[in-house]
mmCIF file of C-alpha atoms and ligand atoms in Angstrom:
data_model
loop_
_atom_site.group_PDB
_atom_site.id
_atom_site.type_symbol
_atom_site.label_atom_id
_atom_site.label_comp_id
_atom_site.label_asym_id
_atom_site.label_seq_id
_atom_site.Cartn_x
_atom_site.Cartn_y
_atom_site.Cartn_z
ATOM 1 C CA UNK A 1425 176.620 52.005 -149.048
ATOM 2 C CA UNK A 1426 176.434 48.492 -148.095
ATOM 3 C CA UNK A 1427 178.752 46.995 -145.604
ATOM 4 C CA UNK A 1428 179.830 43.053 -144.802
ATOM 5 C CA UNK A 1429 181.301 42.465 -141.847
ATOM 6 C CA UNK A 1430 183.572 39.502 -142.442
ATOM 7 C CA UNK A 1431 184.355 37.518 -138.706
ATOM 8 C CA UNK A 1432 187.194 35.037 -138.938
ATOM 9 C CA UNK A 1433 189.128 33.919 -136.068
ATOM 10 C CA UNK A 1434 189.916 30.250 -134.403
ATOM 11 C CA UNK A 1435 187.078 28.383 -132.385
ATOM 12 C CA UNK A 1436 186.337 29.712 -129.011
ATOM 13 C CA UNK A 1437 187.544 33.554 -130.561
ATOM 14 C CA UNK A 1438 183.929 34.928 -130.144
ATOM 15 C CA UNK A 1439 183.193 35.350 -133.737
ATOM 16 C CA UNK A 1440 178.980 34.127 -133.230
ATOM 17 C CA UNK A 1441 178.837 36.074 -129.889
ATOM 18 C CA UNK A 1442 179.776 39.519 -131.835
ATOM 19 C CA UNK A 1443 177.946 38.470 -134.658
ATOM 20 C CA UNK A 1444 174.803 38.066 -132.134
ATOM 21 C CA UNK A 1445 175.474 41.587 -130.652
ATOM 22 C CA UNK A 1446 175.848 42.834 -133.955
ATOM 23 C CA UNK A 1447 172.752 41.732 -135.049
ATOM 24 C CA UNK A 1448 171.181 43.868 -131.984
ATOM 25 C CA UNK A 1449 172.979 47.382 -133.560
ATOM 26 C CA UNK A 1450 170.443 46.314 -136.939
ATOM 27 C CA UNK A 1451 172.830 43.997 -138.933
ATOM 28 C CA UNK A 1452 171.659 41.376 -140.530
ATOM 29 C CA UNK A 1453 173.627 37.948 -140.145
ATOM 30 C CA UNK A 1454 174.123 35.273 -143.562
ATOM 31 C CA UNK A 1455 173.606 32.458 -142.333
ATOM 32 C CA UNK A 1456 176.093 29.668 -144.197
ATOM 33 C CA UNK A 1457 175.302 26.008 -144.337
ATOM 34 C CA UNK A 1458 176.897 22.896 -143.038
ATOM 35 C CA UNK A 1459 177.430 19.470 -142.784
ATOM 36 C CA UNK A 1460 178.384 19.219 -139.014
ATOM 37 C CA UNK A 1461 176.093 17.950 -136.690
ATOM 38 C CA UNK A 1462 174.111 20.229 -134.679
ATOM 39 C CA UNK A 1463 175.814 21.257 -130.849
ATOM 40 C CA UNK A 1464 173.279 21.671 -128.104
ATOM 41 C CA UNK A 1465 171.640 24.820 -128.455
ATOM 42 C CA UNK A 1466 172.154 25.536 -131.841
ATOM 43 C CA UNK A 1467 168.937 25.856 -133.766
ATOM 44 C CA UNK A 1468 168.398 24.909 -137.429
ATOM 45 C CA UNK A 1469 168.065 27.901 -139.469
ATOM 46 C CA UNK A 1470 169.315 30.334 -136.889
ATOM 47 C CA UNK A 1471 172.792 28.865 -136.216
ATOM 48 C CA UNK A 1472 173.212 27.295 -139.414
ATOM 49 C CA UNK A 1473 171.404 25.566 -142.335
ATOM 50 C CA UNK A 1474 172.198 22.159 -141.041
ATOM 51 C CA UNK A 1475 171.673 19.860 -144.275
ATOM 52 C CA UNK A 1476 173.498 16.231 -145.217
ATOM 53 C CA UNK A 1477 176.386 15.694 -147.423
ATOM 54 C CA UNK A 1478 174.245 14.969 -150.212
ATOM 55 C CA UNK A 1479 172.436 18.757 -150.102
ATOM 56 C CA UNK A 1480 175.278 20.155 -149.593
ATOM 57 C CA UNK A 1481 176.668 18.769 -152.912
ATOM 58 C CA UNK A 1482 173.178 20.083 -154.671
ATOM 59 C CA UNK A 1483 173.464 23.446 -153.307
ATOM 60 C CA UNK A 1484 174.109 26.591 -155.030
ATOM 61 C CA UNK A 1485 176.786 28.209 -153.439
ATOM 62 C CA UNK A 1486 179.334 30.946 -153.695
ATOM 63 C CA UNK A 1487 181.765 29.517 -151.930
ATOM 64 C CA UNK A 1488 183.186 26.908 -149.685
ATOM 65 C CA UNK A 1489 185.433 25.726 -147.566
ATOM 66 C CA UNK A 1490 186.453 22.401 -145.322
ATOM 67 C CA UNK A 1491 186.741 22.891 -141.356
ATOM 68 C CA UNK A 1492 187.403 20.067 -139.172
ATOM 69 C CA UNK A 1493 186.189 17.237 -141.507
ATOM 70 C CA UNK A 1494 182.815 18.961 -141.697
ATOM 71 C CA UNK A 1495 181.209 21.193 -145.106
ATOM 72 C CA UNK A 1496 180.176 25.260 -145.020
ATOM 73 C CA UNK A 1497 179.182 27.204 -147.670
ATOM 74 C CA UNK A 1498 177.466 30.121 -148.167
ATOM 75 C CA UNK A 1499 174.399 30.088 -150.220
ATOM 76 C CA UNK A 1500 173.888 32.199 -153.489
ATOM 77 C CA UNK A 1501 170.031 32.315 -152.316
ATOM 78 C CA UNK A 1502 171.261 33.784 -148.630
ATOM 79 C CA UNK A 1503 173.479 36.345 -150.003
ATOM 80 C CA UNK A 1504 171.565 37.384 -153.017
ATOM 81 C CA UNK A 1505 168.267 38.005 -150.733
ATOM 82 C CA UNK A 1506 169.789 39.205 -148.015
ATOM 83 C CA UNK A 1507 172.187 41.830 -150.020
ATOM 84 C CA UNK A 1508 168.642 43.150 -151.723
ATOM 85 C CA UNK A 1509 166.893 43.890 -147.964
ATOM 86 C CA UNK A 1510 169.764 45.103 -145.808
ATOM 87 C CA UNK A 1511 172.911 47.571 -145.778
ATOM 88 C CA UNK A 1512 174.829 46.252 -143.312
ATOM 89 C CA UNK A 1513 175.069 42.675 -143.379
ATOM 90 C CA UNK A 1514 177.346 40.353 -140.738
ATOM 91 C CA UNK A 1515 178.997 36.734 -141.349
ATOM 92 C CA UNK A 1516 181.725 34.287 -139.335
ATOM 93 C CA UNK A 1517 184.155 33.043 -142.202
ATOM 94 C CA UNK A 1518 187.136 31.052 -141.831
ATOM 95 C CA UNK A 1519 189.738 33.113 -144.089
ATOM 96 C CA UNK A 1520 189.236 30.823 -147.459
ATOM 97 C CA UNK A 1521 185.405 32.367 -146.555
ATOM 98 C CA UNK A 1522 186.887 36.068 -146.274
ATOM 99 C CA UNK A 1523 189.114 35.989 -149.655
ATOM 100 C CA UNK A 1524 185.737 34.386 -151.756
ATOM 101 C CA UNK A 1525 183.609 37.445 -150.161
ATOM 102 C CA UNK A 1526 187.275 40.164 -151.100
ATOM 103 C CA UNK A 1527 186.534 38.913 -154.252
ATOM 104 C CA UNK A 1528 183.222 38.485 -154.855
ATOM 105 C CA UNK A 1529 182.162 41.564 -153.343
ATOM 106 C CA UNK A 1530 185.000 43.712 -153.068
ATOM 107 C CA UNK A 1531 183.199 47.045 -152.385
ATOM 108 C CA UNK A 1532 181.553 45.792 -149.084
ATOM 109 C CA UNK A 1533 183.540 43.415 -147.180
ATOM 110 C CA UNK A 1534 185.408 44.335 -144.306
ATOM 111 C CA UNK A 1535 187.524 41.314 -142.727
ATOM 112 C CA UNK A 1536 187.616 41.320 -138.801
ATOM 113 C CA UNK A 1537 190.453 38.996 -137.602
ATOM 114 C CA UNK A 1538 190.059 37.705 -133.677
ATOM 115 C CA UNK A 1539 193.778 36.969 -132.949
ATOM 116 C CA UNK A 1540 193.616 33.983 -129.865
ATOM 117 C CA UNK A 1541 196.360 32.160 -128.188
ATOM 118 C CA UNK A 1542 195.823 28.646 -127.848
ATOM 119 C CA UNK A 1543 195.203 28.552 -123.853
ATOM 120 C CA UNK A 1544 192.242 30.967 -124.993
ATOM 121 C CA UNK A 1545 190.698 28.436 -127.347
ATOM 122 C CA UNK A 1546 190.834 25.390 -124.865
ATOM 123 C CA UNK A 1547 189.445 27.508 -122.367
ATOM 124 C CA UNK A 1548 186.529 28.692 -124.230
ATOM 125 C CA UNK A 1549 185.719 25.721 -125.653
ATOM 126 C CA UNK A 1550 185.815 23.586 -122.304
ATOM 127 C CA UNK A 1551 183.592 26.857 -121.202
ATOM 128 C CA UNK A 1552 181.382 25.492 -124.226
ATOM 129 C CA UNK A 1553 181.136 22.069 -123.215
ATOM 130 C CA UNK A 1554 183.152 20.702 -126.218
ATOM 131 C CA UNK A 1555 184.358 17.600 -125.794
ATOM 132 C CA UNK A 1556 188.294 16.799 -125.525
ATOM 133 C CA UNK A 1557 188.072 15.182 -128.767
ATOM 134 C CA UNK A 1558 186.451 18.231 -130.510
ATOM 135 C CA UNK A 1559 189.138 20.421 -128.688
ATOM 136 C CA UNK A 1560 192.273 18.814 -130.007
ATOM 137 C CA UNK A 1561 190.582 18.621 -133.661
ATOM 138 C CA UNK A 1562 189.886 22.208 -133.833
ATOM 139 C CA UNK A 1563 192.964 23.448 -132.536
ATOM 140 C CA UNK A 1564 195.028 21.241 -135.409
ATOM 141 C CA UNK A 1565 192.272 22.898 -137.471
ATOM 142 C CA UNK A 1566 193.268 26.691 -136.177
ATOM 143 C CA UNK A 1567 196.990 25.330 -136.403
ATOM 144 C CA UNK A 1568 196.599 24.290 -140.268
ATOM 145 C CA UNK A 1569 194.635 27.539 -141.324
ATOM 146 C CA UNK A 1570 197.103 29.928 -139.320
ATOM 147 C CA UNK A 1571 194.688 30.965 -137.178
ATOM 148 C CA UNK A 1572 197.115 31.822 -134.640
ATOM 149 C CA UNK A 1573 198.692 33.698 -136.468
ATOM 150 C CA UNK A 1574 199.392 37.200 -137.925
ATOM 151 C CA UNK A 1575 197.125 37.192 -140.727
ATOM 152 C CA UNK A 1576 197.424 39.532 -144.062
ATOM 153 C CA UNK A 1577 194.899 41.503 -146.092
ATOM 154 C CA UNK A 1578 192.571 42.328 -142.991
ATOM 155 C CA UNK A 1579 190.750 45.642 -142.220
ATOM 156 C CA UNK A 1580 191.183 45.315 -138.364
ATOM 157 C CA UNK A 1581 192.464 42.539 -135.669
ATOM 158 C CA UNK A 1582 191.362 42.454 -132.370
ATOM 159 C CA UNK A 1583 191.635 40.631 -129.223
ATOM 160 C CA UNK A 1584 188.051 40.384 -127.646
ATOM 161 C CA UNK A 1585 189.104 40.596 -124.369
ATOM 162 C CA UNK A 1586 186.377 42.938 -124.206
ATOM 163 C CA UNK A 1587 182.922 41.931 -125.991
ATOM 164 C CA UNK A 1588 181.694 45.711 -126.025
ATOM 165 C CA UNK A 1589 185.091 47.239 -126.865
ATOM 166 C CA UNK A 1590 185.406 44.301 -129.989
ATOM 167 C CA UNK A 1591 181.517 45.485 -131.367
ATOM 168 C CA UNK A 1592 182.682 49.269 -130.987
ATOM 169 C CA UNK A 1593 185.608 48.636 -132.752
ATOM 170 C CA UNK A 1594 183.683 46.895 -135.520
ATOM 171 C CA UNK A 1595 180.891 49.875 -135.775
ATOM 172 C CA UNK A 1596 183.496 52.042 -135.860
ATOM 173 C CA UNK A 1597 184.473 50.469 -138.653
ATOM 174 C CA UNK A 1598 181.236 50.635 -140.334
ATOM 175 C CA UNK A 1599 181.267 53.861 -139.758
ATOM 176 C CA UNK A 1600 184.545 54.804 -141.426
ATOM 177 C CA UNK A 1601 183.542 53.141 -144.233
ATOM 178 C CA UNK A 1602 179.884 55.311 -144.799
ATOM 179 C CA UNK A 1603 181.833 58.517 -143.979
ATOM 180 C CA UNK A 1604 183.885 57.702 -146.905
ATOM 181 C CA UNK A 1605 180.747 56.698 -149.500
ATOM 182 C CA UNK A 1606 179.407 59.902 -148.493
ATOM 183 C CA UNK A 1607 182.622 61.907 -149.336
HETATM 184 N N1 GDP B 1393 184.457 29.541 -145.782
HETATM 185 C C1 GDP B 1393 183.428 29.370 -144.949
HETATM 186 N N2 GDP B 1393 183.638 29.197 -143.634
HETATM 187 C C2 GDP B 1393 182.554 29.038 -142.844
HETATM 188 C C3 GDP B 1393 181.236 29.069 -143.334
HETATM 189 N N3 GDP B 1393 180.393 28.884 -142.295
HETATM 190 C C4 GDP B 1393 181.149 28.761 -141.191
HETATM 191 N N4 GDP B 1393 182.454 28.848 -141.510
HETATM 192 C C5 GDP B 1393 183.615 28.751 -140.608
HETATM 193 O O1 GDP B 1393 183.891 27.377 -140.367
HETATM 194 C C6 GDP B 1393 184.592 27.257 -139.125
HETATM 195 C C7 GDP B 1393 183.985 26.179 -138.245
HETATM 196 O O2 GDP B 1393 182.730 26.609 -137.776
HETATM 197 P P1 GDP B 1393 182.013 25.934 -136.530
HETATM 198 O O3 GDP B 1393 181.911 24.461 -136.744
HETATM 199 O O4 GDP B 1393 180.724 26.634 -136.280
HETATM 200 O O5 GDP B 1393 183.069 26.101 -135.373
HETATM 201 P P2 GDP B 1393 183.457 27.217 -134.309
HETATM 202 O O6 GDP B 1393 184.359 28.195 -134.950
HETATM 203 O O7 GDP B 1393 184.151 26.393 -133.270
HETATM 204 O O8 GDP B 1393 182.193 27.827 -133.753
HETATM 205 C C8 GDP B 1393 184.560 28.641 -138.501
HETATM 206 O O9 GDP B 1393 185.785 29.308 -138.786
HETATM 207 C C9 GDP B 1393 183.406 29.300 -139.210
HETATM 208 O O10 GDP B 1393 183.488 30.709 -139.197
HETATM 209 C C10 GDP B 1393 181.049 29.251 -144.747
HETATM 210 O O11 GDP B 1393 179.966 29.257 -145.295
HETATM 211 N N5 GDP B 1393 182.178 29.391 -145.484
HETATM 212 N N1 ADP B 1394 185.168 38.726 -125.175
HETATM 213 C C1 ADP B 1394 184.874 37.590 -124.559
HETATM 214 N N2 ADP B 1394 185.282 37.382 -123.284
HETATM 215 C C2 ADP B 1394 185.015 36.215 -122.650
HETATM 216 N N3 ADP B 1394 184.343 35.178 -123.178
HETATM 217 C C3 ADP B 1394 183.909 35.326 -124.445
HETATM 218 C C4 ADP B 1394 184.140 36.519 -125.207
HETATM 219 N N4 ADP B 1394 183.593 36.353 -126.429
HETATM 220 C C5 ADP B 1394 183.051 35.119 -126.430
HETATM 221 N N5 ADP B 1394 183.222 34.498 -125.244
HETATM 222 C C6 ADP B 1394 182.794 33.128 -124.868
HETATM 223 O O1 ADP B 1394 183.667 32.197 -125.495
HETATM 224 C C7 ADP B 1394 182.953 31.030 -125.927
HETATM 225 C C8 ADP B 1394 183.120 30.842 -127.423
HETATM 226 O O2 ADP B 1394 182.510 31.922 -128.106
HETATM 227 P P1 ADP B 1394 181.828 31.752 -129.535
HETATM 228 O O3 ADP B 1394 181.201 33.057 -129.881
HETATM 229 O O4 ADP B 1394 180.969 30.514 -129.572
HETATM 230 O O5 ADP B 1394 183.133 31.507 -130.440
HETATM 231 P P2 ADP B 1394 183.299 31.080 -131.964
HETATM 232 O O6 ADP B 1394 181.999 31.352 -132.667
HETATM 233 O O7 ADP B 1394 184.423 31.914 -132.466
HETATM 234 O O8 ADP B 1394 183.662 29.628 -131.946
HETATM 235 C C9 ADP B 1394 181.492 31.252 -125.516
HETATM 236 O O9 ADP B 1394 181.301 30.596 -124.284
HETATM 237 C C10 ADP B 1394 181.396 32.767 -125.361
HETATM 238 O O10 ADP B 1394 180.400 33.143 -124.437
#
C-alpha cells in the first residue's frame, strides 16, 4: 500500500524540516517546482526545481498553485517516477496542493495540517533570516489561504512544538493506514 504524506501549514510551521526527518525513516520526498528565487542554502534539485516563468509555463504538471507572487507545481514526471520506485512518498503542499493530490490520488494521500499562530511564523522566519519584507508578504499569504486557521478535510493537525513527537505522529499515521490495507 502506498502512502503520501501531504505537509501543509503556513511558512515558518516546519513542514521541510519533517519532511527532511521523514526522508531519514525511508520516505521519499516529490520535489515540486518553482518560480521563486533560490534562499541561501537551498540547493537546486534538492529544495526545489528552481526554473523561470517561461519553464514553468512549458511544464507538465498535475497541479498548481500561486504563493506569495511566486509559481509551484508538481511535476507529472516527479510523481509518476517516483510513485513507480517508492511506497511511502512525502510532499509540503499549500492546501490547493493537498485537494489536487485528494483527488488525484485519493487512495494514498494523507493531509498533515501544522496549525501556527502568527507570533510563531515571525519568529521562525526571523530565526530563518527572512527579510521583513518577505515576513509581512507571507503572513498576508497564510492570512488569505486560512492558514491560521481550523482547516477541513485533514487526516491529522498538529502543533510541532515537538519535531520528534510531530514525525511520530505522522508514522503513526502511516502505520494506521498499512494495518488497514492489510486487513
Ligand atoms: N500547490 C502547491 N504548493 C506548493 C508546491 N510546492 C510548494 N508549495 C507550497 O508553496 C508555499 C510556499 O513555499 P515556499 O516558498 O517554499 O515557502 P515556505 O513555506 O515559507 O517555506 C508552501 O505552502 C509550500 O508548501 C506545489 O508544487 N504545489
Ligand atoms: N518543532 C520545531 N520547533 C522549533 N523550531 C522548529 C520546529 N520545526 C521547525 N523549526 C524551525 O523553524 C524554521 C522554519 O522551519 P521550516 O521547516 O523551514 O518551515 P516551512 O518549510 O514550513 O516554511 C526553521 O528554522 C526550523 O529549524
Amino acid at each position: 500500500m502506498k502512502t503520501i504524506i501531504v505537509i501543509v501549514g503556513g511558512s515558518g510551521s516546519g513542514k521541510t524540516t519533517i519532511a527532511h526527518q521523514l526522508e531519514t525513516h525511508g520516505f521519499e520526498r516529490l520535489i515540486t517546482t518553482t518560480t521563486r528565487s533560490m534562499r541561501e542554502g537551498e540547493v537546486n534539485h534538492h529544495d526545489y526545481h528552481f526554473v523561470s516563468k517561461e519553464e514553468f509555463k512549458n511544464l507538465d504538471k498535475i497541479e498548481e498553485s500561486e504563493y506569495a507572487g511566486n509559481h509551484y507545481g508538481l511535476s507529472a514526471n516527479e510523481v509518476d517516477t517516483k510513485l513507480t520506485q517508492h511506497h511511502q512518498l512525502v510532499i509540503c503542499m499549500d492546501m490547493n496542493g493537498a485537494r489536487a493530490m485528494q483527488r488525484k490520488y485519493p487512495e494514498y494521500t494523507k493531509v498533515v495540517f501544522i496549525r501556527l499562530t502568527k507570533e510563531l511564523l515571525v519568529e521562525r522566519l526571523n530565526r530563518r533570516g527572512s527579510s521583513e519584507e518577505e515576513i509581512q508578504s507571507r503572513l498576508e499569504e497564510a492570512k488569505k489561504k486560512n492558514e491560521f486557521g481550523m482547516p477541513e478535510q485533514v487526516d491529522v493537525v498538529i502543533e510541532n512544538k515537538d519535531l520528534n513527537e510531530s514525525v511520530q505522529t505522522i508514522l503513526q499515521l502511516t502505520q494506521k493506514q498499512k494495518e488497514k490495507a492489510d486487513r
